XYZ file of C-alpha atoms in Angstrom:
606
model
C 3.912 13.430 -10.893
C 7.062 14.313 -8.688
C 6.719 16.698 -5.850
C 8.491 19.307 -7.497
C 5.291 19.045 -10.164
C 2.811 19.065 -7.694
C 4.363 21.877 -5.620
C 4.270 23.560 -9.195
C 1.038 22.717 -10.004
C -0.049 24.106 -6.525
C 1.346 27.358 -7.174
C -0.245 27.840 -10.168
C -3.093 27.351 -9.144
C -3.114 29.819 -6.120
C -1.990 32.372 -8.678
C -4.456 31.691 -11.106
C -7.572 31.693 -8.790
C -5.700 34.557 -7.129
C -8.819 33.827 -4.118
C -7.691 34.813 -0.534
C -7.818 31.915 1.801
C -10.793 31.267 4.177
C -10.667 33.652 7.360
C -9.025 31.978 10.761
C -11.883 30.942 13.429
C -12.510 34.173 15.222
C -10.610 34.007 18.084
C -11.711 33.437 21.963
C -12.182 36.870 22.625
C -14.867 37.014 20.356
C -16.905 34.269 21.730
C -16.741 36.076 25.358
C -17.344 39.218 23.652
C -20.292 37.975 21.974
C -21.465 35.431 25.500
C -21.431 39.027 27.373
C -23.147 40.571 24.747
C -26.092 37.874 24.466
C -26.219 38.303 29.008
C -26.150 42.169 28.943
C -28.752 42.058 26.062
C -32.160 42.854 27.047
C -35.010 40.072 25.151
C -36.575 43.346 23.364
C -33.111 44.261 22.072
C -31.552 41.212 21.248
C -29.444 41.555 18.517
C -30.611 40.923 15.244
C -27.722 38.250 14.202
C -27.965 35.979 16.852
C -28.530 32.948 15.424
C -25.387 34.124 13.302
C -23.317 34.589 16.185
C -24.187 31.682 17.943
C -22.550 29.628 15.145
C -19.609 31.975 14.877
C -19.152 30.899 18.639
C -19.441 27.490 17.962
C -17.052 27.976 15.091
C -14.520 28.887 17.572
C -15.070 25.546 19.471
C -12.316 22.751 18.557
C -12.743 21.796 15.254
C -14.338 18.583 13.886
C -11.042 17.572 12.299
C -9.494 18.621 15.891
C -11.708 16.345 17.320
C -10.878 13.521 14.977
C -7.633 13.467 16.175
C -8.132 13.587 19.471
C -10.547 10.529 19.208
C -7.133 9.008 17.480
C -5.274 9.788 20.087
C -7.678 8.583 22.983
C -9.006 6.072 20.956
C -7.207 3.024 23.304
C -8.824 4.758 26.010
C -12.560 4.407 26.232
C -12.871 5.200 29.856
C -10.921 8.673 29.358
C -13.439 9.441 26.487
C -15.903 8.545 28.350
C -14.837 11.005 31.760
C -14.318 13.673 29.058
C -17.790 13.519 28.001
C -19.047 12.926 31.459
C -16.859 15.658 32.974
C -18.465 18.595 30.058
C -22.244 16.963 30.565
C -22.136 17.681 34.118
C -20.755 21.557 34.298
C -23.469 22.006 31.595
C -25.698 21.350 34.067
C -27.029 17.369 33.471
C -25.874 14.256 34.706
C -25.599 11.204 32.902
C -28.643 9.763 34.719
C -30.688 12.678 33.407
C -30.279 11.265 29.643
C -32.857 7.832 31.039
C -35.737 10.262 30.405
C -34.925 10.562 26.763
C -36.031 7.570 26.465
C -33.483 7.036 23.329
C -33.329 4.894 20.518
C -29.432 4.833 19.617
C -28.486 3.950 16.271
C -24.741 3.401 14.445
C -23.744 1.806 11.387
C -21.775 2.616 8.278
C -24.298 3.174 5.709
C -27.363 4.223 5.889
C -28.157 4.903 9.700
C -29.581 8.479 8.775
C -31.774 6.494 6.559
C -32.892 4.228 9.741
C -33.002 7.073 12.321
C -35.696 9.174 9.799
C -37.904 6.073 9.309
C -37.988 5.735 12.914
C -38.225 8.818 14.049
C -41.753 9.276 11.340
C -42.911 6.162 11.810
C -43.103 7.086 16.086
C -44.490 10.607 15.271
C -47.455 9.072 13.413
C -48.356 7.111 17.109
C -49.076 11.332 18.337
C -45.276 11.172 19.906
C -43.425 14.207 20.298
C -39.982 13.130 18.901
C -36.430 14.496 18.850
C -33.911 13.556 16.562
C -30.370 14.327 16.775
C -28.159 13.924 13.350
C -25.180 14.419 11.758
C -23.450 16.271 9.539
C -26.000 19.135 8.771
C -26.553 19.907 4.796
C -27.566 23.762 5.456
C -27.746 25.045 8.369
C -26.460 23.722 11.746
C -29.952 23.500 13.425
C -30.874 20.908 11.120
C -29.002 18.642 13.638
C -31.520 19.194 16.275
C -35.265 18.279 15.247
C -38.296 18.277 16.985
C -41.524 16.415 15.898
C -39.060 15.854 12.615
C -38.139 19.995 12.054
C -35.116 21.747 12.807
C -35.177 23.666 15.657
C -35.728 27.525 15.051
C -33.358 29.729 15.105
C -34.646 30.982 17.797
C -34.353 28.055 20.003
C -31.001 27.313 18.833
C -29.756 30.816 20.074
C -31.739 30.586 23.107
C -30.347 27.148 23.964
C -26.781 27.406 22.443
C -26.083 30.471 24.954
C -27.784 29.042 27.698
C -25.297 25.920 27.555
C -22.294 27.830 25.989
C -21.841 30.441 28.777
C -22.892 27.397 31.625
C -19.075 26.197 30.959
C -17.765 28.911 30.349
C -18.729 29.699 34.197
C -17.845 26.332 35.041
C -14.071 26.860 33.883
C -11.561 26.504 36.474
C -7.957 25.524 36.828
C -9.081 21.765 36.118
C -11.486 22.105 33.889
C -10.391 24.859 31.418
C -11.506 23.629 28.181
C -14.161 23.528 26.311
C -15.737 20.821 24.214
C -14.982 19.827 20.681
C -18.135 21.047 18.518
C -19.968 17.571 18.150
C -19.097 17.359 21.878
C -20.767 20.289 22.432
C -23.908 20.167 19.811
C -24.194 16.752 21.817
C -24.775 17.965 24.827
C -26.844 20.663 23.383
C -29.547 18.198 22.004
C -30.013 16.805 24.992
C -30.374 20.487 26.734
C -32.839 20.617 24.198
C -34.674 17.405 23.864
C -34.992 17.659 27.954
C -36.003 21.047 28.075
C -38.223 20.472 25.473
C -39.896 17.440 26.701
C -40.097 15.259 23.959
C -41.203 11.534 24.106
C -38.176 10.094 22.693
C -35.220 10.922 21.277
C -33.486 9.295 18.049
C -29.708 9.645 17.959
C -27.638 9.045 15.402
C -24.048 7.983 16.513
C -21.584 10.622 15.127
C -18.446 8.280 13.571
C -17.506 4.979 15.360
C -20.078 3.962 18.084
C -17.327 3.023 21.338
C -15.673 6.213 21.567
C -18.005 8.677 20.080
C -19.757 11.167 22.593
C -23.244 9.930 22.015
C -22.263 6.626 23.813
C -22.153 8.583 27.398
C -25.616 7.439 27.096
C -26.292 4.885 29.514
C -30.005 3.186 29.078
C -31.272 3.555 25.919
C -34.613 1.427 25.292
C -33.398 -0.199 22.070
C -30.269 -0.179 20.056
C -29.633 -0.397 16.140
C -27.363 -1.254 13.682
C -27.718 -0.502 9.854
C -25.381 -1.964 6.743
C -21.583 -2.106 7.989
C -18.626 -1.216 5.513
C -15.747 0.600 5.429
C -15.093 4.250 6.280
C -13.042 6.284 8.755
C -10.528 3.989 8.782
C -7.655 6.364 10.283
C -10.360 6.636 13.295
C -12.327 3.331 13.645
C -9.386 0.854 11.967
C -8.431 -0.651 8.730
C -10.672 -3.645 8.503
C -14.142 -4.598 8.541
C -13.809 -6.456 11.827
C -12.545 -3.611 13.590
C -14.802 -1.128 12.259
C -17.778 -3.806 13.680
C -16.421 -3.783 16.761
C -16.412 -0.084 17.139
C -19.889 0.064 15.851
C -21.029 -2.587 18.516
C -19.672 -0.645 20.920
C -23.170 1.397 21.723
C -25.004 -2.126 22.850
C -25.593 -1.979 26.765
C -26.438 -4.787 29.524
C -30.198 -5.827 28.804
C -30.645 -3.655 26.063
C -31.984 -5.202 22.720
C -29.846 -4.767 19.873
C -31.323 -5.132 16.107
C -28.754 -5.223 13.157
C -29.891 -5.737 9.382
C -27.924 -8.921 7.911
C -24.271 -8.411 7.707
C -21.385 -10.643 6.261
C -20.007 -13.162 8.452
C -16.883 -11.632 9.792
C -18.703 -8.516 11.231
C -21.447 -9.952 12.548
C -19.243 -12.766 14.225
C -17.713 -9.355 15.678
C -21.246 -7.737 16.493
C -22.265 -11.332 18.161
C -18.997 -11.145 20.409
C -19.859 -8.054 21.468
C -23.318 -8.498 22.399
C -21.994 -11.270 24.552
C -19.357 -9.358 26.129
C -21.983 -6.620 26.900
C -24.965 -8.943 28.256
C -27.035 -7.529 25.214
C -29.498 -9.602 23.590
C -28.974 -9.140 19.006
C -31.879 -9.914 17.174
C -31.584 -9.864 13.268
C -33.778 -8.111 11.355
C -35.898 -9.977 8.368
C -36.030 -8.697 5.148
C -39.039 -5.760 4.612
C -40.446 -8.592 2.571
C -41.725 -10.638 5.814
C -43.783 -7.398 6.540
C -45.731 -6.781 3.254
C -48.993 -8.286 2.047
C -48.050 -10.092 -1.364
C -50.956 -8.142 -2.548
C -49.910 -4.307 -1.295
C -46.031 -3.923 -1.048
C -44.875 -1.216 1.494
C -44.404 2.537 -0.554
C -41.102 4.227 0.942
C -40.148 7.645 1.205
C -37.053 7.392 0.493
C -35.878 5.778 -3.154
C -33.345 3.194 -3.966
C -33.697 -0.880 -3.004
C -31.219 -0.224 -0.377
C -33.441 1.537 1.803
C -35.852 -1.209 2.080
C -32.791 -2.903 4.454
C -33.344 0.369 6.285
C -36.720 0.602 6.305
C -36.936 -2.881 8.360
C -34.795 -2.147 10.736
C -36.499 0.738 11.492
C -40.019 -1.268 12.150
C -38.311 -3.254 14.517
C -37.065 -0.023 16.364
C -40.246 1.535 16.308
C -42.158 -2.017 17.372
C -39.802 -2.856 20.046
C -39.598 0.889 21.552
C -43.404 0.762 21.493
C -43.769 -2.711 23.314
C -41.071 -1.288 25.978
C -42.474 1.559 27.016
C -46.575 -0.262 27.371
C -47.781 0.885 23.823
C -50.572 -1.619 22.963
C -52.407 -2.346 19.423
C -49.119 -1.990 17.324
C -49.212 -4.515 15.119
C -49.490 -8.567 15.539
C -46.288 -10.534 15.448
C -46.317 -13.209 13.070
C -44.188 -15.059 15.592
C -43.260 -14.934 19.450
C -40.196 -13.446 20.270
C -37.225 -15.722 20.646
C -35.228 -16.431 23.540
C -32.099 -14.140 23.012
C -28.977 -16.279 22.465
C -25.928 -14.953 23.517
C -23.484 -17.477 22.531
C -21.097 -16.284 20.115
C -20.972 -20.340 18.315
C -24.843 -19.611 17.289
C -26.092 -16.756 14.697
C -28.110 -14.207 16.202
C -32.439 -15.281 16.704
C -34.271 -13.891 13.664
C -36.901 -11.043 15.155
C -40.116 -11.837 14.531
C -42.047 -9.971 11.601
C -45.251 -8.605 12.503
C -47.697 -6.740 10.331
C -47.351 -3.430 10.387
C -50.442 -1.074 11.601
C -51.124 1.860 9.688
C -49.053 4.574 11.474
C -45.961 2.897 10.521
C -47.272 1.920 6.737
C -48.145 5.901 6.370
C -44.957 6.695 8.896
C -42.538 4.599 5.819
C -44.111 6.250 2.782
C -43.502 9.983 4.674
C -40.006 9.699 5.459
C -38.198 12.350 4.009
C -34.596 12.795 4.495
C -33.012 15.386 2.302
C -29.553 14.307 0.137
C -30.507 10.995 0.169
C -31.355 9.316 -3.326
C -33.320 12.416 -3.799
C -34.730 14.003 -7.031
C -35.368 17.424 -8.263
C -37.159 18.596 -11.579
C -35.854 22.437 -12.357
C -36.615 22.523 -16.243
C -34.905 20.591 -18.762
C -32.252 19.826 -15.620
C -33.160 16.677 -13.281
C -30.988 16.438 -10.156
C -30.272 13.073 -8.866
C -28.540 14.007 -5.238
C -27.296 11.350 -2.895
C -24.537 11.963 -0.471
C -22.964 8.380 -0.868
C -19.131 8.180 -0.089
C -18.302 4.796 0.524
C -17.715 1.537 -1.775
C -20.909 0.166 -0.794
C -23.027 3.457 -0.602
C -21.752 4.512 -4.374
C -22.832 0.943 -5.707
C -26.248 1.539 -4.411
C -26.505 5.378 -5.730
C -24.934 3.983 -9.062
C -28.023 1.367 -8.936
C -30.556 3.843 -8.098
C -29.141 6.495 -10.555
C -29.475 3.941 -13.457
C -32.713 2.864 -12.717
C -34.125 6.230 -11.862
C -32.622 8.113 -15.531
C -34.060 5.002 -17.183
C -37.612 5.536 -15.772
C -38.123 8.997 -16.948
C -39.173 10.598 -19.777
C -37.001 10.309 -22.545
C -36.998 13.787 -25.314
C -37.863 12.831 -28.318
C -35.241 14.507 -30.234
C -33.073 12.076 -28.389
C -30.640 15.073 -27.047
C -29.552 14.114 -23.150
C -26.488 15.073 -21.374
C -25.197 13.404 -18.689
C -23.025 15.012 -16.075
C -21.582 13.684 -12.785
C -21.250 16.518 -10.060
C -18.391 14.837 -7.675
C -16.602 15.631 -4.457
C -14.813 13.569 -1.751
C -13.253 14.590 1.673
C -11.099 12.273 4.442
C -9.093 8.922 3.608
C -11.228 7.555 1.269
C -10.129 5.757 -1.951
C -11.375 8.374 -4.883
C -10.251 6.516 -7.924
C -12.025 3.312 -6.118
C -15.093 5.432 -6.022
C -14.864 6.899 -8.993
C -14.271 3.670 -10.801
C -17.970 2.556 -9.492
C -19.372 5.465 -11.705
C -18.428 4.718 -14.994
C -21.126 2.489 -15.637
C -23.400 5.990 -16.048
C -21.859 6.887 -18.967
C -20.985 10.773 -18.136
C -20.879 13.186 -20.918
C -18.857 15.622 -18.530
C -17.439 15.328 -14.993
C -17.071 18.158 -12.723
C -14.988 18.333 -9.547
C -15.066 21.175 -7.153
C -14.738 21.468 -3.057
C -17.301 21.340 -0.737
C -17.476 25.743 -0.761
C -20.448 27.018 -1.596
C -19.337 30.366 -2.675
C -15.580 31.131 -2.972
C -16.012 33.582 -0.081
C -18.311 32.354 2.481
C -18.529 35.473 4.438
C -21.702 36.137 6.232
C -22.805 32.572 6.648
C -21.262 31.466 9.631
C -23.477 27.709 8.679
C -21.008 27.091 6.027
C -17.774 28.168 6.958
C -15.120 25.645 7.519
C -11.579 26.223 9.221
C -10.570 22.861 8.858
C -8.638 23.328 4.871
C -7.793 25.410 3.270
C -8.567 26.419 -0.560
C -4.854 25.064 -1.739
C -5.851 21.563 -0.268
C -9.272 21.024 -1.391
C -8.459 21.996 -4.643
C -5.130 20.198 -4.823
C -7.620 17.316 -4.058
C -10.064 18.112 -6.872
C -7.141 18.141 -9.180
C -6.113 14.741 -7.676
C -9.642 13.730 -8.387
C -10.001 15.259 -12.257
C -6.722 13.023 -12.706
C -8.242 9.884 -11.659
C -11.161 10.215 -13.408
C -9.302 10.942 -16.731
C -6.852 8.117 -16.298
C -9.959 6.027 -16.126
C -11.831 7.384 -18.901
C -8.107 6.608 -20.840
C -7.529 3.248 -19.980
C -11.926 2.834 -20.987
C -11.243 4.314 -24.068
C -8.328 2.023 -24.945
C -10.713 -0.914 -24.349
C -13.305 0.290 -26.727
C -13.063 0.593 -30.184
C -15.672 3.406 -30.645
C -13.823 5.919 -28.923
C -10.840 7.796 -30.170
C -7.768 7.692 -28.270
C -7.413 10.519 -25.998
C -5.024 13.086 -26.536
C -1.835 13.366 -24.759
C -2.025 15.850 -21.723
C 0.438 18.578 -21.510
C 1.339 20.655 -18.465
C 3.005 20.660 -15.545
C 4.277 17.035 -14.929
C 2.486 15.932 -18.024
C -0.569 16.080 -15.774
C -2.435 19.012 -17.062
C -2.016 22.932 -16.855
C -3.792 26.055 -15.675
C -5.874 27.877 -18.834
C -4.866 31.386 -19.774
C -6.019 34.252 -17.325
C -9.238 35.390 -19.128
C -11.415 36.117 -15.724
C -12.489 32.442 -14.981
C -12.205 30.602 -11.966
C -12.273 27.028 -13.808
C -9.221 24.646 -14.924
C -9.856 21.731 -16.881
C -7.410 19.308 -19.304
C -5.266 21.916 -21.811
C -6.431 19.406 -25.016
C -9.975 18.490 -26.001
C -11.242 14.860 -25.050
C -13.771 12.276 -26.557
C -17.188 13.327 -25.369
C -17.339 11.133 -22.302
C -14.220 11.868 -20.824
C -14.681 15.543 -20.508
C -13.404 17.031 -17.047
C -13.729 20.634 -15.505
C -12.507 21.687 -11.810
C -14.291 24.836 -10.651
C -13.046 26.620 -7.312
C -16.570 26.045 -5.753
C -20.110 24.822 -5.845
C -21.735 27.753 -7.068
C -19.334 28.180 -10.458
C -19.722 24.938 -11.008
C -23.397 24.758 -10.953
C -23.380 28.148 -13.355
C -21.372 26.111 -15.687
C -23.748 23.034 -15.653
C -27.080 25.091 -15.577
C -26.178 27.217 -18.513
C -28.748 29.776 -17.092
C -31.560 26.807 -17.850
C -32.336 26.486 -14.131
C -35.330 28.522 -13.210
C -34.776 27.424 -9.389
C -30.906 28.446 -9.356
C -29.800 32.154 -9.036
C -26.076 32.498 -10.924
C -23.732 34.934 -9.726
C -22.141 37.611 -11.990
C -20.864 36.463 -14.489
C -16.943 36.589 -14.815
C -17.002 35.468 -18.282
C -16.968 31.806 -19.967
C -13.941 30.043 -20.472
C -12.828 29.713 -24.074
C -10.871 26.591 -23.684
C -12.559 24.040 -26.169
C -13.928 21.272 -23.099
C -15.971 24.375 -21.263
C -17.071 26.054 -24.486
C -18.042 23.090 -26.578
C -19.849 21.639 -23.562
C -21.629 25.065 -22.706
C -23.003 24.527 -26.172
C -24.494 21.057 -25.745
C -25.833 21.765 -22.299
C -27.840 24.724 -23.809
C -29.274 23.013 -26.591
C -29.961 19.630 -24.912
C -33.487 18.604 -24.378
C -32.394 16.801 -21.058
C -29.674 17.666 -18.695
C -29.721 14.553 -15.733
C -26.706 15.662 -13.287
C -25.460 13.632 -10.265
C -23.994 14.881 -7.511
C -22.398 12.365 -4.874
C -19.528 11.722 -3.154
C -20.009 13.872 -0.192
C -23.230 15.040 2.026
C -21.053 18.221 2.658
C -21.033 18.236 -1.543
C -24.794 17.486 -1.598
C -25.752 20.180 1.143
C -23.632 23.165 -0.681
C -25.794 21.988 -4.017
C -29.055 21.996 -1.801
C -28.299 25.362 -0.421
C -27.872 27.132 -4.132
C -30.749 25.347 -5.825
C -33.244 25.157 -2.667
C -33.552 28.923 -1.392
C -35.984 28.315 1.069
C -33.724 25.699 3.532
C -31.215 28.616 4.055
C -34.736 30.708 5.472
C-alpha cells in the first residue's frame, strides 16, 4: 500500500472510532502537588486513592519507551549507565554496598527467565525463607513487580514505600542532579527500598531487557547468577544478532560469582564463555531436568509446556548453589562433585553436577505459579489458553503447548469447536514471522486489537500508557490483520479444500472501514473461507465481548453498542454461540495477556 493509502486508511479509521486519544502524563506539578499532599497528610486521613496516585506519580516519571532510548543512546557507555544508576541509588538513600545484604540471585535471558526466577524464588520459600522477587513487566497492577514470600506487595506498602523514595529525590534535587529516574530506574530502586526494609532472606531479580546496561546490574555481589534460553528480541536495544544479544545478556556475571546457563547454541555460548573469562566468573551448564528425576517418579511442574522443564533445571541449580553458599546443609546429595571451573574460552563450559532433589524443591517445582505463562482457564464452554510468548522461539513453544494441550481435553460430542487466536504484538518484532508460526492451529477466526483494556482507561492509573497513541497501535493491528490474511491467502492457494479468497476492496486494495452502525470493530469488507476470518477491535474488552458471545460466566461485557452486521462478525457471532467448545489463544504480548487477565480475572485488579 502507498503512503498516501495508509495515511488514508489512518484517517478513516480515527473518524470511524471517533475515540479521543489517551490523556498526556499529568504533568510535574501534579506529582509535587500530590508528594505535598501525601507529607501534609495525617496517617488517619490519608487519602483514600493513594495507591492510585502513587502510580499517577510514577506515570509522570520518564517513560519506559523514554528509557529505551536513552539505553540506545548510552548504550556504548556502560560506565555512564552505570554512574546514572549509582548517582539515583545513593540520593534515595542506599549505597551500592547496601544491595550485598540482599543476598540476590540475578537472572537474564531471552526466554523464559520469569519462568526461572518463579521456580526459584518457590522452591527457596519452601526451605522457611522469606523471599523477594522483583519482575518485570507487571500483567495488572504495578505492585505485582514487587513480591514478598511470592505476593505482591499491598497497596499499602507500595504507597508507603513509593512516597518514601519518590519525595527522598525529589529533596535530593539540585543544580547537578535535577532529574529524576526513568520508571524501571525508579521501581528498581524501589524493590530494593523494599526488600531491605523489609528484611527478606533473598532477593530474586529478574534483569529488565539486556543484562550490561540495564539498571539491575548496579548490583555488585550477587551469590549466584543465571541464564535461561537465549534468542532474539530487542534488537534496536541489545543488537541485531544472536552473538550480540549473548554478550549483553552475559553482561550480569561478576568476579567469583558462579554463573549457570541452560544449553545454548554454539555461537552464544562461545559468547557467554568469553565473557565469563573476561569477568573471572566461573559458567557451569546446567543438565537436563532428566538427570534429577527418579525413572520411576518424574518431577510434576507448575508451570505447563516441555519448555519449562529447561527452566525448571536451571532453577534447581540456583536454588542448590544459593543454599550451599550461604551454609544451608541437608539439601540434596550431588550425584557428582563439583568440577573445577574452566575458564578457558577453547573448552565448553563443566557440566554442574545433578543432585537429587529433597522434597522442598520437588513440592517448591510442582507450586510454581506464574500467571500468563502457558496458563489455562475453564469459564464454560470457553477454555483460555494464555501465554505471553513474543519471540520466534517463545511462539514455537506456545504453538507446541497449545496443540498438545486442545488435543488433551475433552472433545463435545456433537463435534462443534471453534478455534480463535486472540493476538497482539508491540516493539521491532517480525509479526508476519510470528504469525506464520501459528498457522499450524488451524484458527477458525483471528482477532487483533492493542494492548488497551478499555478504550478509555480513566481511573486506572495501572493501565494507562503514554507511550502510543490509539492511531499507532491500531495502525499496527491493521498491519497485523493484513499479514495474517495474506497468509491465510497464499495457505489457501496451496490447498485444494479451500476456496479461493475473495479479492479485498478498500483503500489501497487493502481493506476498508464498515459502515457507521455504532461498532467499534473493522474487519475485511468481503466474507472469507472459515479459517481465514479476521476482526480488529479498538481494545481488549470489545474484543473479548465479541469472542465470549455473552457465554463467559467469569467475564462482565460492557454495554452493548450493537453487533456489527458485516457478514465475518455476524456469521461468526453465530457459530461462537452455538458451539459446544470455544478454545481461544491469546499470545503475542504479556501486556496483551495481562489486559485479558484483568477482564476475565476480577479478583487480581482487588
Amino acid at each position: 500500500m502507498g503512503s498516501r493509502g495508509i495515511r488514508a486508511l489512518r484517517l478513516a479509521l480515527l473518524q470511524r472510532l471517533a475515540v479521543p486519544a489517551a490523556p498526556p502524563p499529568p504533568p510535574p506539578a501534579f506529582a509535587a502537588a500530590v508528594a505535598r499532599r501525601w507529607l501534609s497528610a495525617r496517617p488517619a486521613r490519608a487519602p483514600r486513592m493513594d495507591y492510585q496516585d502513587a502510580i499517577r506519580t510514577l506515570n509522570t516519571l520518564q517513560t519506559n519507551a523514554n528509557y529505551l532510548e536513552q539505553v540506545k543512546r548510552e548504550r556504548g557507555d556502560p560506565q555512564a549507565q552505570f554512574e546514572a544508576m549509582k548517582g539515583f541509588l545513593e540520593r534515595s538513600g542506599l549505597k551500592v554496598e547496601d544491595l550485598d545484604q540482599l543476598n540476590i540471585i540475578h537472572v537474564t535471558g531471552t526466554k523464559g527467565k520469569g519462568s526461572v526466577c518463579a521456580f526459584t524464588e518457590r522452591i527457596l520459600r519452601n526451605f522457611g525463607l522469606k523471599t523477594g522477587f522483583y519482575s518485570s513487566p507487571h500483567l495488572v497492577q504495578v505492585r505485582e513487580r514487587i513480591r514478598i514470600n511470592g505476593q505482591p506487595i499491598s497497596k499499602e506498602l507500595f504507597s508507603k514505600y513509593f512516597w518514601q523514595v519518590y519525595n527522598q529525590l525529589e529533596e535530593t534535587k539540585d543544580s547537578e542532579h535535577a532529574a529524576m529516574p526513568a520508571y524501571f530506574r525508579f521501581l528498581t530502586i524501589m524493590a530494593f527500598h523494599v526488600f531491605l526494609q523489609e528484611k527478606v532472606d533473598l532477593a530474586v531479580v529478574e534483569v529488565g531487557i539486556g543484562g550490561s546496561y540495564d539498571c539491575t546490574n548496579i548490583i555488585r555481589k550477587p551469590v549466584v547468577c543465571g541464564v535461561s534460553s537465549l534468542g532474539i528480541d530487542h534488537t534496536s536495544i541489545l543488537g541485531d544478532t544472536i552473538e550480540k544479544i549473548a554478550w549483553q545478556k552475559g553482561g550480569i556475571f561478576k568476579p567469583g560469582v558462579p554463573a549457570l546457563t541452560v544449553p545454548q547454541p554454539d555461537r552464544p555460548l562461545e559468547v557467554l564463555k568469553e565473557q565469563a573469562q573476561r569477568n573471572s566468573c566461573p559458567l557451569y551448564l546446567c543438565p537436563d531436568l532428566d538427570a534429577f528425576e527418579k525413572e520411576e517418579k518424574p518431577l510434576r511442574l507448575g508451570l505447563a509446556g516441555d519448555h519449562q522443564r529447561s527452566n525448571a533445571a536451571l532453577a534447581l541449580q540456583l536454588a542448590r548453589v544459593w543454599l550451599e553458599r550461604q551454609g544451608y546443609l541437608d539439601i540434596g546429595e550431588l550425584r557428582d562433585p563439583w568440577p573445577s571451573p574452566e575458564l578457558s574460552v577453547k573448552k565448553p563450559p563443566p557440566m554442574a553436577p545433578a543432585f537429587r532433589p529433597g522434597e522442598p524443591m520437588i513440592q517448591g517445582l510442582q507450586a510454581t505459579e506464574w500467571l500468563g505463562r502457558n496458563q489455562v482457564l475453564h469459564h464454560g464452554p470457553l477454555t483460555w489458553y494464555i501465554d505471553g510468548a513474543h519471540t520466534t522461539s517463545s511462539i514455537q513453544a506456545c504453538v507446541r503447548w497449545f496443540r498438545q494441550a486442545a488435543l488433551n481435553e475433552e472433545k463435545p460430542t456433537d463435534g462443534s469447536e471453534v478455534r480463535v487466536l486472540l493476538f497482539n504484538v508491540t516493539g521491532d518484532r517480525d509479526t508476519a514471522a510470528l504469525l506464520k508460526l501459528l498457522l499450524p492451529c488451524q484458527f477458525d477466526y483471528a482477532v487483533f486489537c492493542p494492548n488497551i483494556t478499555e478504550v478509555s482507561t480513566v481511573g486506572n492509573a495501572d493501565q494507562q500508557n503514554f507511550n502510543v497513541t490509539l492511531e499507532n497501535v491500531l495502525t499496527r493491528c491493521l498491519q497485523n490483520q493484513s499479514y495474517w490474511n495474506r497468509l491465510m491467502e497464499a495457505k489457501g492457494s496451496q490447498d485444494p479444500w479451500l476456496s479461493p479468497a475473495a479479492e479485498v476492496e478498500g483503500v489501497g486494495g487493502w481493506m476498508k472501514p464498515a459502515p457507521q452502525h455504532g461498532s467499534l470493530l473493522f474487519m475485511p469488507p468481503s466474507a472469507r473461507p472459515l479459517n481465514s476470518n479476521s476482526l480488529v477491535f479498538p481494545c481488549i474488552s470489545h474484543a473479548l465481548q465479541w469472542i465470549t458471545q455473552g457465554r463467559d460466566p467469569h467475564f462482565e461485557a460492557p454495554a452493548s453498542r450493537g453487533l456489527h452486521p458485516h457478514p465475518v462478525a455476524s456469521s461468526g457471532a453465530v457459530l461462537l454461540k452455538e458451539a459446544a467448545t470455544i478454545r481461544v489463544l491469546v499470545t503475542g504480548s504479556l501486556h496483551l495477556v495481562g489486559g485479558v487477565l484483568k477482564l476475565l480475572d476480577q479478583s487480581l485488579s482487588q
